[in-house]
PDB file of C-alpha atoms in Angstrom:
ATOM      1  CA  MET Y   1      74.761 103.411 111.053  1.00  0.00           C
ATOM      2  CA  ARG Y   2      74.149 101.169 108.095  1.00  0.00           C
ATOM      3  CA  ARG Y   3      73.149 104.121 105.855  1.00  0.00           C
ATOM      4  CA  ALA Y   4      76.333 106.000 106.713  1.00  0.00           C
ATOM      5  CA  THR Y   5      78.402 102.979 105.705  1.00  0.00           C
ATOM      6  CA  TRP Y   6      76.682 102.802 102.312  1.00  0.00           C
ATOM      7  CA  GLY Y   7      77.136 106.561 101.872  1.00  0.00           C
ATOM      8  CA  VAL Y   8      80.875 106.304 102.455  1.00  0.00           C
ATOM      9  CA  ALA Y   9      81.097 103.203 100.265  1.00  0.00           C
ATOM     10  CA  GLY Y  10      79.170 104.978  97.502  1.00  0.00           C
ATOM     11  CA  LEU Y  11      81.452 108.004  97.624  1.00  0.00           C
ATOM     12  CA  LEU Y  12      84.494 105.744  97.598  1.00  0.00           C
ATOM     13  CA  ALA Y  13      83.159 103.842  94.568  1.00  0.00           C
ATOM     14  CA  LEU Y  14      82.424 107.106  92.748  1.00  0.00           C
ATOM     15  CA  GLY Y  15      85.896 108.408  93.531  1.00  0.00           C
ATOM     16  CA  LEU Y  16      87.516 105.228  92.263  1.00  0.00           C
ATOM     17  CA  THR Y  17      85.414 105.317  89.093  1.00  0.00           C
ATOM     18  CA  VAL Y  18      86.415 108.886  88.312  1.00  0.00           C
ATOM     19  CA  THR Y  19      90.090 108.503  89.159  1.00  0.00           C
ATOM     20  CA  ALA Y  20      90.422 105.100  87.519  1.00  0.00           C
ATOM     21  CA  CYS Y  21      89.789 106.630  84.095  1.00  0.00           C
ATOM     22  CA  PRO Y  22      92.843 107.308  81.977  1.00  0.00           C
ATOM     23  CA  GLY Y  23      94.705 110.604  82.311  1.00  0.00           C
ATOM     24  CA  ARG Y  24      96.475 112.283  79.437  1.00  0.00           C
ATOM     25  CA  ALA Y  25      96.311 110.568  76.066  1.00  0.00           C
ATOM     26  CA  PRO Y  26      99.526 109.139  74.661  1.00  0.00           C
ATOM     27  CA  LEU Y  27     101.357 111.290  72.134  1.00  0.00           C
ATOM     28  CA  PRO Y  28     100.896 110.534  68.418  1.00  0.00           C
ATOM     29  CA  VAL Y  29     103.008 107.754  66.948  1.00  0.00           C
ATOM     30  CA  ALA Y  30     103.786 107.551  63.221  1.00  0.00           C
ATOM     31  CA  GLY Y  31     101.038 110.011  62.276  1.00  0.00           C
ATOM     32  CA  ALA Y  32      98.357 108.361  64.401  1.00  0.00           C
ATOM     33  CA  LEU Y  33      96.596 110.015  67.306  1.00  0.00           C
ATOM     34  CA  ALA Y  34      95.698 107.886  70.300  1.00  0.00           C
ATOM     35  CA  PRO Y  35      92.425 106.043  69.715  1.00  0.00           C
ATOM     36  CA  CYS Y  36      89.389 107.177  71.671  1.00  0.00           C
ATOM     37  CA  PRO Y  37      88.292 104.997  74.575  1.00  0.00           C
ATOM     38  CA  ARG Y  38      84.850 103.376  74.358  1.00  0.00           C
ATOM     39  CA  SER Y  39      83.373 106.067  76.584  1.00  0.00           C
ATOM     40  CA  PRO Y  40      81.575 108.963  74.826  1.00  0.00           C
ATOM     41  CA  ASN Y  41      83.930 111.659  76.153  1.00  0.00           C
ATOM     42  CA  CYS Y  42      86.321 111.755  73.204  1.00  0.00           C
ATOM     43  CA  VAL Y  43      86.164 112.724  69.536  1.00  0.00           C
ATOM     44  CA  SER Y  44      88.795 112.141  66.877  1.00  0.00           C
ATOM     45  CA  SER Y  45      89.173 112.596  63.152  1.00  0.00           C
ATOM     46  CA  GLN Y  46      90.993 109.271  63.094  1.00  0.00           C
ATOM     47  CA  ALA Y  47      88.047 107.371  64.578  1.00  0.00           C
ATOM     48  CA  ASP Y  48      85.939 105.256  62.235  1.00  0.00           C
ATOM     49  CA  PRO Y  49      83.740 107.663  60.204  1.00  0.00           C
ATOM     50  CA  ALA Y  50      80.847 105.244  60.756  1.00  0.00           C
ATOM     51  CA  ASP Y  51      81.101 105.908  64.519  1.00  0.00           C
ATOM     52  CA  PRO Y  52      78.864 108.962  65.153  1.00  0.00           C
ATOM     53  CA  VAL Y  53      79.862 109.137  68.821  1.00  0.00           C
ATOM     54  CA  HIS Y  54      83.611 109.479  68.310  1.00  0.00           C
ATOM     55  CA  TYR Y  55      84.205 110.637  64.735  1.00  0.00           C
ATOM     56  CA  VAL Y  56      84.665 114.295  63.876  1.00  0.00           C
ATOM     57  CA  ALA Y  57      86.018 115.611  60.569  1.00  0.00           C
ATOM     58  CA  PRO Y  58      89.621 116.842  60.403  1.00  0.00           C
ATOM     59  CA  LEU Y  59      90.476 120.463  59.660  1.00  0.00           C
ATOM     60  CA  ALA Y  60      91.408 121.339  56.086  1.00  0.00           C
ATOM     61  CA  LEU Y  61      95.121 122.102  55.756  1.00  0.00           C
ATOM     62  CA  VAL Y  62      95.269 125.445  53.998  1.00  0.00           C
ATOM     63  CA  GLY Y  63      98.414 127.483  53.521  1.00  0.00           C
ATOM     64  CA  ASP Y  64     102.009 126.574  54.247  1.00  0.00           C
ATOM     65  CA  PRO Y  65     102.289 123.170  55.991  1.00  0.00           C
ATOM     66  CA  ASP Y  66     105.553 124.309  57.607  1.00  0.00           C
ATOM     67  CA  THR Y  67     103.716 126.978  59.621  1.00  0.00           C
ATOM     68  CA  ALA Y  68     100.437 125.079  60.099  1.00  0.00           C
ATOM     69  CA  ALA Y  69     101.211 123.778  63.607  1.00  0.00           C
ATOM     70  CA  GLN Y  70     101.886 127.283  64.946  1.00  0.00           C
ATOM     71  CA  ARG Y  71      98.883 128.746  63.106  1.00  0.00           C
ATOM     72  CA  VAL Y  72      96.450 126.088  64.362  1.00  0.00           C
ATOM     73  CA  ALA Y  73      97.852 126.467  67.897  1.00  0.00           C
ATOM     74  CA  ASP Y  74      97.221 130.214  67.682  1.00  0.00           C
ATOM     75  CA  ALA Y  75      93.660 129.607  66.454  1.00  0.00           C
ATOM     76  CA  ALA Y  76      92.952 127.051  69.195  1.00  0.00           C
ATOM     77  CA  GLN Y  77      94.264 129.418  71.874  1.00  0.00           C
ATOM     78  CA  ARG Y  78      91.343 131.723  71.042  1.00  0.00           C
ATOM     79  CA  VAL Y  79      88.837 129.092  72.213  1.00  0.00           C
ATOM     80  CA  ASP Y  80      87.453 129.440  75.747  1.00  0.00           C
ATOM     81  CA  GLY Y  81      89.262 127.324  78.317  1.00  0.00           C
ATOM     82  CA  ALA Y  82      92.564 127.018  76.447  1.00  0.00           C
ATOM     83  CA  GLY Y  83      95.519 126.731  78.772  1.00  0.00           C
ATOM     84  CA  GLU Y  84      99.001 125.322  78.533  1.00  0.00           C
ATOM     85  CA  TRP Y  85     100.129 124.273  75.089  1.00  0.00           C
ATOM     86  CA  ARG Y  86     103.122 122.694  73.410  1.00  0.00           C
ATOM     87  CA  ILE Y  87     104.235 122.272  69.814  1.00  0.00           C
ATOM     88  CA  ASP Y  88     106.487 119.377  68.878  1.00  0.00           C
ATOM     89  CA  GLY Y  89     107.097 119.364  65.125  1.00  0.00           C
ATOM     90  CA  ASP Y  90     103.714 118.848  63.457  1.00  0.00           C
ATOM     91  CA  HIS Y  91     101.945 117.984  66.736  1.00  0.00           C
ATOM     92  CA  VAL Y  92     100.173 120.473  69.002  1.00  0.00           C
ATOM     93  CA  ARG Y  93      98.843 119.546  72.452  1.00  0.00           C
ATOM     94  CA  ILE Y  94      96.636 122.025  74.285  1.00  0.00           C
ATOM     95  CA  VAL Y  95      95.168 121.562  77.748  1.00  0.00           C
ATOM     96  CA  PHE Y  96      91.657 122.923  78.225  1.00  0.00           C
ATOM     97  CA  HIS Y  97      89.916 123.614  81.529  1.00  0.00           C
ATOM     98  CA  THR Y  98      86.147 123.756  81.993  1.00  0.00           C
ATOM     99  CA  PRO Y  99      84.731 127.016  83.381  1.00  0.00           C
ATOM    100  CA  SER Y 100      84.132 125.334  86.750  1.00  0.00           C
ATOM    101  CA  GLY Y 101      87.768 124.301  86.891  1.00  0.00           C
ATOM    102  CA  LEU Y 102      86.721 120.778  87.826  1.00  0.00           C
ATOM    103  CA  PHE Y 103      87.626 119.114  84.539  1.00  0.00           C
ATOM    104  CA  THR Y 104      90.703 119.100  82.345  1.00  0.00           C
ATOM    105  CA  ASP Y 105      90.631 117.958  78.740  1.00  0.00           C
ATOM    106  CA  ASP Y 106      93.391 117.408  76.182  1.00  0.00           C
ATOM    107  CA  VAL Y 107      93.311 118.453  72.534  1.00  0.00           C
ATOM    108  CA  ASP Y 108      95.758 117.033  70.014  1.00  0.00           C
ATOM    109  CA  LEU Y 109      96.167 118.620  66.594  1.00  0.00           C
ATOM    110  CA  LEU Y 110      98.404 116.859  64.090  1.00  0.00           C
ATOM    111  CA  VAL Y 111      99.427 118.270  60.723  1.00  0.00           C
ATOM    112  CA  ASP Y 112      98.902 115.397  58.287  1.00  0.00           C
ATOM    113  CA  ARG Y 113     100.862 116.531  55.238  1.00  0.00           C
ATOM    114  CA  PRO Y 114     100.125 113.494  52.999  1.00  0.00           C
ATOM    115  CA  ASP Y 115      96.343 113.891  53.422  1.00  0.00           C
ATOM    116  CA  ALA Y 116      96.459 117.735  53.510  1.00  0.00           C
ATOM    117  CA  VAL Y 117      94.437 117.896  56.746  1.00  0.00           C
ATOM    118  CA  ILE Y 118      94.963 118.579  60.408  1.00  0.00           C
ATOM    119  CA  GLN Y 119      93.930 115.525  62.398  1.00  0.00           C
ATOM    120  CA  VAL Y 120      92.100 116.421  65.625  1.00  0.00           C
ATOM    121  CA  ARG Y 121      91.360 114.708  68.914  1.00  0.00           C
ATOM    122  CA  SER Y 122      89.709 116.105  72.044  1.00  0.00           C
ATOM    123  CA  SER Y 123      89.228 113.963  75.134  1.00  0.00           C
ATOM    124  CA  SER Y 124      88.310 114.289  78.768  1.00  0.00           C
ATOM    125  CA  ARG Y 125      90.863 113.100  81.282  1.00  0.00           C
ATOM    126  CA  ILE Y 126      88.280 111.751  83.707  1.00  0.00           C
ATOM    127  CA  GLY Y 127      84.665 110.693  83.753  1.00  0.00           C
ATOM    128  CA  TYR Y 128      82.471 108.926  81.257  1.00  0.00           C
ATOM    129  CA  GLY Y 129      80.332 111.407  79.314  1.00  0.00           C
ATOM    130  CA  ASP Y 130      81.048 115.014  78.408  1.00  0.00           C
ATOM    131  CA  MET Y 131      77.651 116.392  77.262  1.00  0.00           C
ATOM    132  CA  GLY Y 132      79.162 117.212  73.841  1.00  0.00           C
ATOM    133  CA  VAL Y 133      81.922 119.449  75.204  1.00  0.00           C
ATOM    134  CA  ASN Y 134      84.762 117.816  73.252  1.00  0.00           C
ATOM    135  CA  ARG Y 135      82.876 117.886  69.937  1.00  0.00           C
ATOM    136  CA  GLY Y 136      81.885 121.508  70.570  1.00  0.00           C
ATOM    137  CA  ARG Y 137      85.485 122.390  71.341  1.00  0.00           C
ATOM    138  CA  ILE Y 138      86.715 120.928  68.044  1.00  0.00           C
ATOM    139  CA  GLU Y 139      83.999 122.847  66.192  1.00  0.00           C
ATOM    140  CA  ALA Y 140      85.063 126.061  67.981  1.00  0.00           C
ATOM    141  CA  ILE Y 141      88.674 125.399  66.938  1.00  0.00           C
ATOM    142  CA  ARG Y 142      87.449 124.736  63.378  1.00  0.00           C
ATOM    143  CA  ALA Y 143      85.666 128.112  63.364  1.00  0.00           C
ATOM    144  CA  GLN Y 144      88.761 129.936  64.659  1.00  0.00           C
ATOM    145  CA  TRP Y 145      90.941 128.110  62.108  1.00  0.00           C
ATOM    146  CA  ALA Y 146      88.601 129.104  59.267  1.00  0.00           C
ATOM    147  CA  ALA Y 147      88.482 132.710  60.478  1.00  0.00           C
ATOM    148  CA  THR Y 148      92.277 133.032  60.619  1.00  0.00           C
ATOM    149  CA  THR Y 149      93.304 130.920  57.611  1.00  0.00           C
ATOM    150  CA  PRO Y 150      93.817 132.597  54.250  1.00  0.00           C
ATOM    151  CA  GLU Y 151      91.649 131.419  51.381  1.00  0.00           C
ATOM    152  CA  PRO Y 152      93.373 129.023  48.958  1.00  0.00           C
ATOM    153  CA  GLU Y 153      94.543 130.632  45.755  1.00  0.00           C
TER     154      GLU Y 153
END
């Protein structure tokens, strides 16, 4: 009987740990994406470049900045797992689902006109680690962006 109690308590603790993690990231404010949590399941181009766990380089802004949000959304939609998406001015939010369907992640892409880049952030909604999925996703978006962006003149 005692083992069953610990089994139920363990499952309850695991459930609380997973569901107690933050859900969707807040929307950008004044050109800043939400900071990554301390957990290693988030990457952002606005993280400290000295932080190898969370920092990832932004995308180069090539072409017309007025169409960049739609173009980067189109490129990101070509990446496996892309789902619902929304464009609000220079901000793009795309929801990604893992192949198992168990996990949902959010990607934010923000056209940063003054710095001529597209700021990026990919984060898991639940859990602690992500086995490099968010970093890999940003690199897949980078590859699609490069493949569909005209060369600068």
